[in-house]
CSV table of C-alpha atoms and ligand atoms in Angstrom, one decimal:
chain,number,residue,atom,x,y,z
A,814,MET,CA,33.8,-75.6,83.3
A,815,LYS,CA,37.1,-77.2,83.8
A,816,LEU,CA,38.9,-75.6,80.9
A,817,LEU,CA,38.9,-72.1,82.1
A,818,SER,CA,40.8,-72.7,85.3
A,819,ILE,CA,43.3,-74.6,83.3
A,820,PHE,CA,43.8,-71.8,80.9
A,821,CYS,CA,44.8,-69.5,83.7
A,822,VAL,CA,47.8,-71.7,84.2
A,823,PHE,CA,49.4,-70.9,80.9
A,824,VAL,CA,47.8,-67.7,79.9
A,825,GLY,CA,50.1,-65.8,82.2
A,826,LEU,CA,53.1,-67.3,80.6
A,827,GLY,CA,52.1,-66.1,77.2
A,828,ALA,CA,52.6,-62.3,77.4
A,829,ALA,CA,55.1,-61.4,74.7
A,830,ALA,CA,57.7,-59.0,75.9
A,831,PRO,CA,58.0,-55.6,74.3
A,832,SER,CA,61.0,-55.6,72.1
A,833,SER,CA,63.8,-53.1,72.9
A,834,GLN,CA,63.7,-51.8,69.3
A,835,GLN,CA,60.3,-50.2,69.8
A,836,ASP,CA,57.8,-49.8,72.5
A,837,LYS,CA,55.1,-52.0,71.1
A,838,VAL,CA,54.7,-55.7,71.6
A,839,SER,CA,55.2,-57.5,68.3
A,840,TYR,CA,52.9,-60.4,67.3
A,841,ASP,CA,54.6,-60.8,63.9
A,842,GLY,CA,54.6,-64.4,62.9
A,843,TYR,CA,52.2,-65.6,65.6
A,844,ARG,CA,49.9,-68.1,64.1
A,845,VAL,CA,46.3,-68.4,65.4
A,846,TYR,CA,44.6,-71.7,65.7
A,847,ARG,CA,41.1,-72.8,66.6
A,848,VAL,CA,41.4,-75.9,68.6
A,849,THR,CA,38.4,-78.1,69.2
A,850,THR,CA,38.3,-79.8,72.6
A,851,VAL,CA,36.0,-82.4,73.9
A,852,ASN,CA,34.4,-81.2,77.1
A,853,GLU,CA,34.4,-82.8,80.5
A,854,VAL,CA,36.8,-85.5,79.5
A,855,ALA,CA,39.5,-85.2,82.1
A,856,GLY,CA,42.0,-87.1,80.0
A,857,ASP,CA,41.8,-84.7,77.1
A,858,VAL,CA,41.8,-81.6,79.2
A,859,ALA,CA,44.7,-82.7,81.2
A,860,ASP,CA,46.5,-83.7,78.1
A,861,PHE,CA,45.8,-80.3,76.6
A,862,GLN,CA,47.1,-78.5,79.7
A,863,LEU,CA,50.2,-80.6,79.9
A,864,ARG,CA,51.1,-80.0,76.3
A,865,MET,CA,50.3,-76.2,76.3
A,866,ALA,CA,52.2,-75.6,79.5
A,867,GLY,CA,55.5,-75.9,77.6
A,868,LEU,CA,54.6,-73.3,75.1
A,869,SER,CA,54.2,-69.5,75.3
A,870,ALA,CA,50.7,-69.8,74.0
A,871,ILE,CA,48.2,-66.9,74.3
A,872,GLU,CA,44.6,-67.7,74.7
A,873,LEU,CA,42.4,-65.3,72.7
A,874,ASN,CA,39.0,-66.7,73.2
A,875,HIS,CA,37.0,-69.8,73.9
A,876,ARG,CA,33.5,-70.8,73.2
A,877,HIS,CA,31.2,-73.4,74.5
A,878,ILE,CA,29.7,-74.9,71.3
A,879,SER,CA,27.8,-77.8,72.9
A,880,ASP,CA,28.0,-80.1,75.8
A,881,GLU,CA,30.4,-82.1,73.8
A,882,GLU,CA,32.5,-79.4,72.3
A,883,THR,CA,34.5,-76.2,73.2
A,884,THR,CA,36.6,-74.3,70.8
A,885,ILE,CA,39.7,-72.4,71.9
A,886,ASP,CA,41.4,-69.7,69.8
A,887,ILE,CA,45.1,-69.6,70.6
A,888,ALA,CA,48.1,-67.7,69.3
A,889,ILE,CA,51.4,-69.5,69.0
A,890,PRO,CA,54.7,-67.6,68.7
A,891,PRO,CA,56.7,-68.2,65.5
A,892,GLY,CA,59.4,-70.3,67.1
A,893,GLN,CA,56.8,-72.7,68.6
A,894,VAL,CA,54.6,-73.4,65.6
A,895,ASP,CA,56.3,-76.7,64.8
A,896,ASP,CA,56.0,-77.8,68.5
A,897,PHE,CA,52.3,-77.0,68.4
A,898,ASP,CA,51.8,-78.7,65.1
A,899,ALA,CA,53.4,-81.8,66.6
A,900,HIS,CA,50.5,-82.2,69.0
A,901,PRO,CA,47.5,-84.2,67.9
A,902,PHE,CA,44.8,-81.6,68.4
A,903,SER,CA,42.0,-81.1,66.1
A,904,ALA,CA,42.8,-77.5,65.0
A,905,THR,CA,42.2,-75.2,62.1
A,906,ILE,CA,44.4,-72.2,61.3
A,907,LEU,CA,42.5,-68.9,61.8
A,908,SER,CA,45.4,-66.7,60.9
A,909,GLU,CA,48.9,-67.3,59.5
A,910,ASP,CA,50.2,-64.1,61.1
A,911,LEU,CA,48.6,-62.2,63.8
A,912,GLY,CA,51.1,-59.3,63.2
A,913,VAL,CA,49.6,-59.0,59.7
A,914,ASP,CA,46.1,-58.9,61.1
A,915,ILE,CA,47.1,-56.1,63.4
A,916,ALA,CA,48.6,-54.1,60.6
A,917,ALA,CA,45.5,-54.8,58.4
A,918,GLU,CA,43.3,-53.2,61.0
A,919,GLY,CA,44.7,-49.9,59.7
A,920,ALA,CA,46.1,-46.8,61.3
A,921,LEU,CA,44.1,-45.0,63.7
A,922,GLY,CA,41.9,-42.6,61.7
A,923,ASN,CA,42.0,-38.8,61.8
A,924,TYR,CA,39.0,-37.4,63.5
A,925,GLN,CA,37.1,-34.9,61.3
A,926,ARG,CA,35.5,-32.7,63.9
A,927,LEU,CA,32.2,-31.0,63.6
A,928,ASN,CA,32.1,-27.6,62.1
A,929,GLU,CA,31.1,-25.5,65.1
A,930,SER,CA,29.6,-22.8,63.0
A,931,ASP,CA,26.9,-25.0,61.4
A,932,GLN,CA,26.2,-27.1,64.5
A,933,LYS,CA,26.3,-30.4,62.7
A,934,VAL,CA,27.2,-33.7,64.3
A,935,PRO,CA,30.6,-35.2,63.7
A,936,SER,CA,31.2,-36.6,60.2
A,937,PRO,CA,30.0,-40.2,59.8
A,938,SER,CA,33.5,-40.9,58.5
A,939,TRP,CA,34.2,-41.5,62.2
A,940,PHE,CA,33.0,-45.0,61.7
A,941,ASP,CA,35.5,-45.8,58.9
A,942,SER,CA,38.4,-46.4,61.2
A,943,TYR,CA,39.4,-46.9,64.8
A,944,HIS,CA,40.6,-43.9,66.8
A,945,ALA,CA,42.9,-42.7,69.5
A,946,TYR,CA,41.4,-42.5,73.0
A,947,GLU,CA,41.7,-38.7,73.1
A,948,ASP,CA,39.7,-38.5,69.9
A,949,HIS,CA,37.0,-40.6,71.4
A,950,VAL,CA,36.7,-38.2,74.3
A,951,GLN,CA,36.5,-35.3,71.8
A,952,PHE,CA,33.9,-37.2,69.8
A,953,TRP,CA,31.6,-37.6,72.8
A,954,SER,CA,31.9,-34.0,73.6
A,955,ASP,CA,31.2,-32.9,70.1
A,956,LEU,CA,28.2,-35.2,69.8
A,957,GLN,CA,26.8,-33.9,73.1
A,958,THR,CA,27.3,-30.3,71.9
A,959,SER,CA,25.3,-31.1,68.8
A,960,PHE,CA,22.3,-32.2,70.9
A,961,PRO,CA,22.4,-29.7,73.8
A,962,ASP,CA,18.8,-29.9,75.0
A,963,ASN,CA,18.7,-33.7,75.3
A,964,SER,CA,22.1,-34.7,76.6
A,965,GLU,CA,24.9,-34.2,79.0
A,966,LEU,CA,28.4,-35.6,79.5
A,967,ILE,CA,28.6,-38.0,82.4
A,968,GLU,CA,31.5,-39.4,84.5
A,969,ALA,CA,31.0,-42.6,86.4
A,970,GLY,CA,34.3,-42.4,88.3
A,971,VAL,CA,38.0,-42.6,87.8
A,972,SER,CA,40.2,-45.4,86.6
A,973,PHE,CA,43.2,-46.9,88.4
A,974,GLU,CA,45.5,-44.5,86.6
A,975,GLY,CA,43.3,-41.6,87.3
A,976,GLN,CA,41.5,-41.1,84.0
A,977,PRO,CA,37.8,-40.2,84.1
A,978,ILE,CA,35.3,-42.9,83.0
A,979,GLN,CA,33.2,-40.8,80.7
A,980,GLY,CA,30.2,-41.0,78.5
A,981,ILE,CA,26.9,-39.5,77.4
A,982,HIS,CA,23.5,-39.4,79.0
A,983,LEU,CA,20.6,-38.8,76.5
A,984,TRP,CA,17.0,-38.2,77.3
A,985,GLY,CA,13.7,-37.4,75.5
A,986,SER,CA,10.6,-35.4,76.0
A,987,GLY,CA,10.2,-36.3,79.7
A,988,GLY,CA,13.4,-34.4,80.6
A,989,ARG,CA,16.6,-35.5,82.3
A,990,ASP,CA,16.4,-38.5,84.5
A,991,SER,CA,12.7,-39.0,84.1
A,992,LYS,CA,12.6,-42.6,82.7
A,993,PRO,CA,14.0,-46.0,83.4
A,994,ALA,CA,17.6,-46.4,82.3
A,995,VAL,CA,19.2,-48.1,79.4
A,996,PHE,CA,22.8,-48.5,80.6
A,997,PHE,CA,25.6,-49.5,78.2
A,998,ASN,CA,29.2,-50.3,79.0
A,999,GLY,CA,31.8,-50.6,76.1
A,1000,ASN,CA,35.4,-51.6,76.1
A,1001,VAL,CA,35.4,-53.3,79.5
A,1002,HIS,CA,38.0,-55.4,77.9
A,1003,ALA,CA,40.7,-53.2,76.4
A,1004,ARG,CA,41.4,-55.1,73.2
A,1005,GLU,CA,37.7,-55.3,72.1
A,1006,TRP,CA,37.9,-52.2,70.0
A,1007,ILE,CA,34.8,-52.7,68.0
A,1008,THR,CA,32.7,-52.4,71.2
A,1009,SER,CA,33.2,-48.6,71.7
A,1010,MET,CA,32.7,-47.9,68.0
A,1011,VAL,CA,29.3,-49.7,68.1
A,1012,ALA,CA,28.3,-48.0,71.3
A,1013,GLU,CA,29.1,-44.7,69.7
A,1014,TYR,CA,27.2,-45.6,66.6
A,1015,LEU,CA,24.1,-46.2,68.7
A,1016,ILE,CA,24.2,-42.8,70.4
A,1017,TYR,CA,25.1,-41.1,67.1
A,1018,GLN,CA,22.0,-42.7,65.5
A,1019,ILE,CA,19.8,-41.6,68.4
A,1020,VAL,CA,21.2,-38.0,68.1
A,1021,ILE,CA,20.6,-37.7,64.4
A,1022,GLY,CA,17.4,-39.7,64.3
A,1023,TYR,CA,15.5,-38.1,67.2
A,1024,GLU,CA,13.9,-35.4,65.1
A,1025,ASN,CA,12.5,-37.5,62.3
A,1026,ASP,CA,12.6,-41.2,63.1
A,1027,ALA,CA,9.5,-42.3,65.1
A,1028,THR,CA,11.3,-45.5,66.4
A,1029,VAL,CA,14.2,-43.4,67.8
A,1030,GLN,CA,11.8,-40.8,69.2
A,1031,SER,CA,9.8,-43.3,71.2
A,1032,ALA,CA,12.9,-45.1,72.4
A,1033,LEU,CA,14.4,-41.9,73.7
A,1034,ASP,CA,11.1,-40.7,75.1
A,1035,ASN,CA,10.6,-43.9,77.0
A,1036,TYR,CA,14.1,-44.3,78.4
A,1037,ASP,CA,17.1,-42.4,79.7
A,1038,PHE,CA,20.2,-43.7,77.9
A,1039,TYR,CA,23.5,-43.7,79.8
A,1040,VAL,CA,26.3,-44.8,77.6
A,1041,LEU,CA,29.9,-45.3,78.7
A,1042,PRO,CA,31.8,-46.3,75.5
A,1043,VAL,CA,35.2,-47.0,77.1
A,1044,VAL,CA,34.9,-48.0,80.8
A,1045,ASN,CA,38.5,-49.3,80.8
A,1046,PRO,CA,40.4,-46.2,79.6
A,1047,ASP,CA,43.8,-47.3,81.0
A,1048,GLY,CA,43.7,-50.7,79.3
A,1049,PHE,CA,42.4,-49.1,76.1
A,1050,VAL,CA,45.2,-46.6,75.9
A,1051,TYR,CA,47.7,-49.4,76.6
A,1052,THR,CA,46.3,-51.4,73.6
A,1053,GLN,CA,47.1,-48.4,71.4
A,1054,THR,CA,50.5,-47.6,72.8
A,1055,THR,CA,52.0,-50.9,73.8
A,1056,ASP,CA,50.1,-54.2,73.5
A,1057,ARG,CA,47.2,-54.6,71.1
A,1058,LEU,CA,46.0,-57.8,72.9
A,1059,TRP,CA,45.8,-56.3,76.5
A,1060,ARG,CA,42.5,-57.3,78.1
A,1061,LYS,CA,42.4,-56.2,81.8
A,1062,ASN,CA,42.7,-52.8,83.5
A,1063,ARG,CA,46.2,-51.6,84.5
A,1064,GLN,CA,46.0,-52.0,88.2
A,1065,THR,CA,49.2,-52.9,90.1
A,1066,ARG,CA,49.1,-54.7,93.4
A,1067,ASP,CA,51.3,-55.5,96.3
A,1068,ASN,CA,53.5,-58.6,96.2
A,1069,THR,CA,53.2,-59.2,92.5
A,1070,THR,CA,54.7,-57.9,89.3
A,1071,GLU,CA,51.6,-58.9,87.4
A,1072,VAL,CA,49.4,-56.0,86.2
A,1073,GLY,CA,45.7,-55.9,85.7
A,1074,THR,CA,42.4,-57.0,87.1
A,1075,ASP,CA,39.6,-58.3,84.9
A,1076,ILE,CA,36.9,-55.6,85.4
A,1077,ASN,CA,34.3,-58.1,84.3
A,1078,ARG,CA,35.2,-60.6,87.1
A,1079,ASN,CA,35.3,-58.1,89.9
A,1080,TRP,CA,31.6,-57.6,90.5
A,1081,SER,CA,30.1,-58.9,93.7
A,1082,VAL,CA,27.5,-61.3,92.5
A,1083,GLY,CA,29.1,-64.7,92.2
A,1084,PHE,CA,32.5,-63.2,93.0
A,1085,GLY,CA,35.4,-65.7,93.0
A,1086,GLY,CA,33.5,-68.6,91.5
A,1087,GLU,CA,34.4,-70.7,88.5
A,1088,GLY,CA,35.3,-68.8,85.4
A,1089,SER,CA,37.4,-66.4,87.3
A,1090,SER,CA,40.8,-66.6,88.9
A,1091,LEU,CA,42.6,-65.4,92.1
A,1092,ASP,CA,45.9,-65.5,90.3
A,1093,PRO,CA,47.0,-62.0,89.4
A,1094,GLY,CA,48.7,-63.3,86.3
A,1095,SER,CA,45.5,-64.7,84.9
A,1096,GLU,CA,43.5,-62.9,82.2
A,1097,THR,CA,40.4,-63.5,84.3
A,1098,PHE,CA,42.0,-62.3,87.6
A,1099,SER,CA,39.0,-61.2,89.7
A,1100,GLY,CA,40.9,-59.1,92.2
A,1101,TYR,CA,40.9,-60.2,95.8
A,1102,GLN,CA,37.6,-58.6,96.8
A,1103,PRO,CA,34.5,-57.7,94.7
A,1104,GLY,CA,34.8,-54.1,93.5
A,1105,ASP,CA,38.5,-53.8,94.4
A,1106,ALA,CA,39.1,-52.6,90.8
A,1107,PRO,CA,38.3,-48.9,90.8
A,1108,GLU,CA,36.5,-49.2,87.4
A,1109,THR,CA,34.3,-52.0,88.7
A,1110,ALA,CA,33.5,-50.1,91.9
A,1111,ALA,CA,32.6,-47.0,89.8
A,1112,LEU,CA,30.3,-49.0,87.6
A,1113,MET,CA,28.6,-50.8,90.5
A,1114,ALA,CA,28.0,-47.5,92.2
A,1115,TYR,CA,26.7,-45.9,89.0
A,1116,ALA,CA,24.3,-48.8,88.3
A,1117,LEU,CA,23.0,-48.6,91.8
A,1118,LYS,CA,22.5,-44.8,91.4
A,1119,LEU,CA,20.5,-45.5,88.2
A,1120,ALA,CA,18.4,-48.1,90.1
A,1121,ASP,CA,17.6,-45.4,92.7
A,1122,ASN,CA,16.6,-43.0,90.1
A,1123,ASN,CA,14.0,-44.8,88.0
A,1124,GLY,CA,15.3,-48.3,87.8
A,1125,VAL,CA,17.3,-50.0,85.1
A,1126,LYS,CA,15.3,-51.5,82.2
A,1127,LEU,CA,18.2,-52.7,80.1
A,1128,TYR,CA,21.9,-53.1,80.8
A,1129,ILE,CA,24.2,-54.3,78.0
A,1130,ASP,CA,27.9,-54.9,78.6
A,1131,TRP,CA,29.5,-54.9,75.1
A,1132,HIS,CA,32.2,-57.4,74.3
A,1133,SER,CA,33.8,-59.1,71.3
A,1134,TYR,CA,34.1,-61.6,69.8
A,1135,ALA,CA,31.5,-64.4,69.6
A,1136,GLN,CA,28.3,-63.1,68.0
A,1137,THR,CA,26.3,-64.1,71.0
A,1138,ILE,CA,23.6,-62.5,73.2
A,1139,LEU,CA,24.4,-63.4,76.7
A,1140,LEU,CA,21.6,-63.4,79.3
A,1141,SER,CA,22.0,-63.9,83.0
A,1142,TYR,CA,23.5,-65.8,84.5
A,1143,GLY,CA,27.2,-66.3,83.9
A,1144,TYR,CA,28.1,-67.5,87.4
A,1145,THR,CA,25.7,-70.4,87.5
A,1146,CYS,CA,24.4,-72.8,84.8
A,1147,THR,CA,21.5,-74.1,86.8
A,1148,GLU,CA,19.6,-71.0,88.0
A,1149,PHE,CA,17.9,-68.4,85.9
A,1150,PRO,CA,16.2,-65.0,86.4
A,1151,ASP,CA,12.4,-65.3,86.9
A,1152,ASN,CA,11.7,-63.6,83.6
A,1153,ILE,CA,14.1,-65.8,81.6
A,1154,GLN,CA,11.4,-66.8,79.2
A,1155,ASP,CA,10.6,-63.2,78.3
A,1156,GLN,CA,14.3,-62.5,78.0
A,1157,ILE,CA,14.8,-65.5,75.6
A,1158,ARG,CA,11.9,-64.3,73.5
A,1159,LEU,CA,13.4,-60.7,73.3
A,1160,ALA,CA,16.8,-62.1,72.5
A,1161,ALA,CA,15.4,-64.2,69.7
A,1162,GLY,CA,13.7,-61.2,68.2
A,1163,THR,CA,16.9,-59.2,68.6
A,1164,ALA,CA,19.0,-61.8,66.9
A,1165,GLN,CA,16.5,-62.0,64.1
A,1166,ALA,CA,16.7,-58.2,63.6
A,1167,ILE,CA,20.5,-58.3,63.7
A,1168,ALA,CA,20.5,-60.8,60.9
A,1169,GLN,CA,18.4,-58.6,58.7
A,1170,SER,CA,21.1,-56.6,56.9
A,1171,TYR,CA,24.0,-59.0,56.6
A,1172,ASN,CA,22.7,-62.4,57.6
A,1173,THR,CA,25.0,-62.4,60.6
A,1174,THR,CA,24.1,-65.2,63.0
A,1175,PHE,CA,24.0,-64.3,66.7
A,1176,VAL,CA,23.2,-67.1,69.2
A,1177,TYR,CA,21.5,-66.3,72.5
A,1178,GLY,CA,20.8,-67.7,75.9
A,1179,PRO,CA,22.0,-67.7,79.5
A,1180,GLY,CA,25.7,-66.9,79.3
A,1181,CYS,CA,26.8,-69.9,81.3
A,1182,LEU,CA,25.1,-72.2,78.8
A,1183,VAL,CA,25.9,-70.5,75.5
A,1184,LEU,CA,29.4,-69.2,76.0
A,1185,TYR,CA,31.1,-70.2,79.3
A,1186,GLN,CA,30.9,-69.8,83.0
A,1187,SER,CA,32.1,-66.5,84.2
A,1188,SER,CA,31.8,-65.4,87.8
A,1189,GLY,CA,31.7,-61.8,89.1
A,1190,ASN,CA,30.5,-60.3,85.8
A,1191,GLY,CA,28.6,-57.1,85.3
A,1192,ARG,CA,25.3,-58.5,83.9
A,1193,ASP,CA,24.8,-60.8,86.9
A,1194,PHE,CA,25.3,-58.0,89.3
A,1195,VAL,CA,22.9,-55.7,87.4
A,1196,THR,CA,20.3,-58.5,87.2
A,1197,ASP,CA,20.5,-59.5,90.9
A,1198,VAL,CA,21.5,-56.4,92.8
A,1199,VAL,CA,20.4,-53.5,90.6
A,1200,ASP,CA,17.3,-55.5,89.7
A,1201,ALA,CA,17.4,-54.7,86.0
A,1202,GLU,CA,14.8,-56.3,83.9
A,1203,LEU,CA,17.3,-57.2,81.3
A,1204,GLY,CA,21.0,-57.7,82.3
A,1205,TRP,CA,22.7,-58.6,79.1
A,1206,GLY,CA,26.1,-58.9,77.5
A,1207,ILE,CA,26.5,-58.9,73.8
A,1208,GLU,CA,29.6,-60.4,72.1
A,1209,LEU,CA,29.9,-58.7,68.7
A,1210,ARG,CA,31.5,-59.8,65.4
A,1211,ASP,CA,33.1,-61.8,64.3
A,1212,THR,CA,34.3,-65.4,64.6
A,1213,SER,CA,37.4,-65.4,62.5
A,1214,TYR,CA,39.3,-62.1,62.6
A,1215,GLY,CA,38.6,-61.9,66.3
A,1216,PHE,CA,39.7,-58.7,68.2
A,1217,MET,CA,41.4,-57.3,65.1
A,1218,LEU,CA,38.1,-56.8,63.2
A,1219,PRO,CA,39.1,-55.0,60.0
A,1220,ALA,CA,38.0,-51.3,60.0
A,1221,ASN,CA,35.8,-51.8,57.0
A,1222,GLN,CA,33.5,-54.0,59.3
A,1223,ILE,CA,32.9,-51.2,61.8
A,1224,LEU,CA,29.9,-50.0,59.9
A,1225,PRO,CA,28.3,-53.4,59.1
A,1226,SER,CA,28.8,-54.4,62.7
A,1227,SER,CA,27.2,-51.2,63.9
A,1228,VAL,CA,24.3,-51.2,61.4
A,1229,GLU,CA,23.3,-54.8,62.3
A,1230,ILE,CA,23.4,-54.0,66.0
A,1231,TRP,CA,21.4,-50.8,65.4
A,1232,ASP,CA,18.7,-53.0,63.7
A,1233,GLY,CA,18.8,-55.3,66.7
A,1234,MET,CA,18.5,-52.5,69.3
A,1235,LYS,CA,15.6,-50.8,67.5
A,1236,TYR,CA,13.7,-54.1,67.7
A,1237,LEU,CA,14.7,-54.5,71.4
A,1238,TRP,CA,13.8,-51.0,72.5
A,1239,ALA,CA,10.4,-51.1,70.8
A,1240,ASN,CA,9.5,-54.5,72.2
A,1241,MET,CA,11.0,-54.6,75.7
B,1707,LIG,C1,32.6,-24.3,58.7
B,1707,LIG,O1,31.5,-23.8,58.0
B,1707,LIG,C2,31.7,-22.5,57.4
B,1707,LIG,C3,30.4,-22.1,56.8
B,1707,LIG,O2,29.8,-23.1,56.1
B,1707,LIG,C4,32.8,-22.5,56.4
B,1707,LIG,O3,33.0,-21.2,55.9
B,1707,LIG,C5,34.1,-23.0,57.2
B,1707,LIG,O4,35.1,-23.1,56.2
B,1707,LIG,C6,33.8,-24.3,57.8
B,1707,LIG,N1,35.0,-24.7,58.6
B,1707,LIG,C7,35.6,-25.9,58.6
B,1707,LIG,C8,36.7,-26.1,59.5
B,1707,LIG,O5,35.2,-26.7,57.8
B,1708,LIG,C1,52.4,-58.5,100.9
B,1708,LIG,O1,53.4,-59.2,101.7
B,1708,LIG,C2,53.5,-58.7,103.0
B,1708,LIG,C3,54.7,-59.4,103.6
B,1708,LIG,O2,54.6,-60.8,103.4
B,1708,LIG,C4,52.2,-58.9,103.8
B,1708,LIG,O3,52.3,-58.4,105.1
B,1708,LIG,C5,51.1,-58.2,103.0
B,1708,LIG,O4,49.9,-58.5,103.7
B,1708,LIG,C6,51.0,-58.7,101.6
B,1708,LIG,N1,50.0,-57.9,100.9
B,1708,LIG,C7,49.0,-58.5,100.2
B,1708,LIG,C8,48.1,-57.5,99.5
B,1708,LIG,O5,48.9,-59.6,100.1
B,1709,LIG,C1,37.3,-56.2,93.2
B,1709,LIG,O1,36.3,-56.0,94.2
B,1709,LIG,C2,36.7,-55.9,95.5
B,1709,LIG,C3,35.6,-55.9,96.5
B,1709,LIG,O2,34.6,-55.0,96.1
B,1709,LIG,C4,37.6,-54.7,95.7
B,1709,LIG,O3,38.0,-54.6,97.0
B,1709,LIG,C5,38.7,-54.9,94.7
B,1709,LIG,O4,39.5,-53.7,94.8
B,1709,LIG,C6,38.3,-55.1,93.3
B,1709,LIG,N1,39.4,-55.4,92.4
B,1709,LIG,C7,39.5,-54.7,91.3
B,1709,LIG,C8,40.7,-55.0,90.6
B,1709,LIG,O5,38.7,-53.9,91.0
B,1710,LIG,C1,22.2,-66.9,56.0
B,1710,LIG,O1,22.9,-67.6,57.0
B,1710,LIG,C2,22.4,-68.9,57.2
B,1710,LIG,C3,23.1,-69.5,58.4
B,1710,LIG,O2,24.4,-69.3,58.4
B,1710,LIG,C4,22.6,-69.7,55.9
B,1710,LIG,O3,22.1,-71.0,56.1
B,1710,LIG,C5,21.9,-69.0,54.8
B,1710,LIG,O4,22.3,-69.7,53.6
B,1710,LIG,C6,22.3,-67.6,54.7
B,1710,LIG,N1,21.5,-66.9,53.7
B,1710,LIG,C7,22.0,-66.1,52.8
B,1710,LIG,C8,21.1,-65.4,51.9
B,1710,LIG,O5,23.2,-65.9,52.7
B,1711,LIG,ZN1,35.2,-59.1,76.8
């Protein structure tokens, strides 16, 4: 898709500078628009590029709606709103003030730890708010402690800044490492906070449901679950301390002041193709070589290790926001895995199960067709190299609040995905 490479031109210009008053980047007064662009019409695209190049616009997301139409969500700083409005784009306002949205997300919640003496799992109030990174780490540890015979803490590797990439491994009656793997990665992209919360909800439900819920029992007896809720700890911490909209890791490189590689463009399958960038300032910077981001290298190695154990049945890379189930491939729009028909059938059932509770619509299909082309992503690698049966990405809620999904939607988002996963695990 032509649009993506064009975005890279201006996305790098957009980073708002931290103000000297405080350490955090302020997005107060940024207005968010959804622009509808006609695809593949060089004139329109060039026009869009030309007009945006003069503004410090921040691209938040874009979605391929149809062959005719792509939408782009873009944040415009307060001083440039009039300039933007002067352009003849078809645009709707998603938010009058991104700073207000960030504030509305609420403060990071207090973590109410388990009471060691009665061996209960952490309080479900965990899912009422977002949390500091160190509380996530404690939560995983506490959850594991409450399920001692069927779980262990795992570490896939170390981030660029030296933080462990941690998570939980859960197993059922067959014992540790006895079944094909279900492998989940959350918070690959730092600002997608809902993804780690949902991943945690899934493991929480498995832990509390294993005793009495037959669906959970058979899922855990059939598969070993390996869940890494925050695979980009450096970026995630940075979104909490400094810049809520940070996406990449925090890797520095020679000969550039730009920081960060897109962990989801640094896998070796399709590396460097369309939908990724060699410009270190781009939000989709792939790195110079596949796996030259330590986080990606760790995940690739971990996935290959799981392949050697008992194979990978299902991989899901959790993202937000688009309400979309992405199947392989992302790097090509014209080739498909051999089992694509089965995958589409499963994705359809999963989407239907997701809609049960709140009527939330998830679309599904090969990523390149239903969202946009993205090269060097995790699901393509896990499909082709790890040989997983299902190498998926899921883009969670929603389609209007975006990355700043209000905390009172953590539970609904989690519940509907739990419905979807129970369907998928029972039918895959
Ligand atoms: C833990 O549970 C025990 C027994 O129910 C209770 O006495 C104690 O106050 C609890 N501690 C906390 C921190 O809630
Ligand atoms: C950085 O620049 C130096 C001097 O031009 C060059 O020798 C080196 O290879 C460059 N490093 C990278 C990673 O491009
Ligand atoms: C991307 O992958 C290449 C090749 O595996 C690796 O050398 C490079 O360090 C990776 N870059 C990042 C940012 O991970
Ligand atoms: C559910 O969503 C569909 C598609 O958005 C809509 O047509 C339908 O009216 C909704 N149903 C209910 C009960 O809200
Ligand atoms: Zn993402």
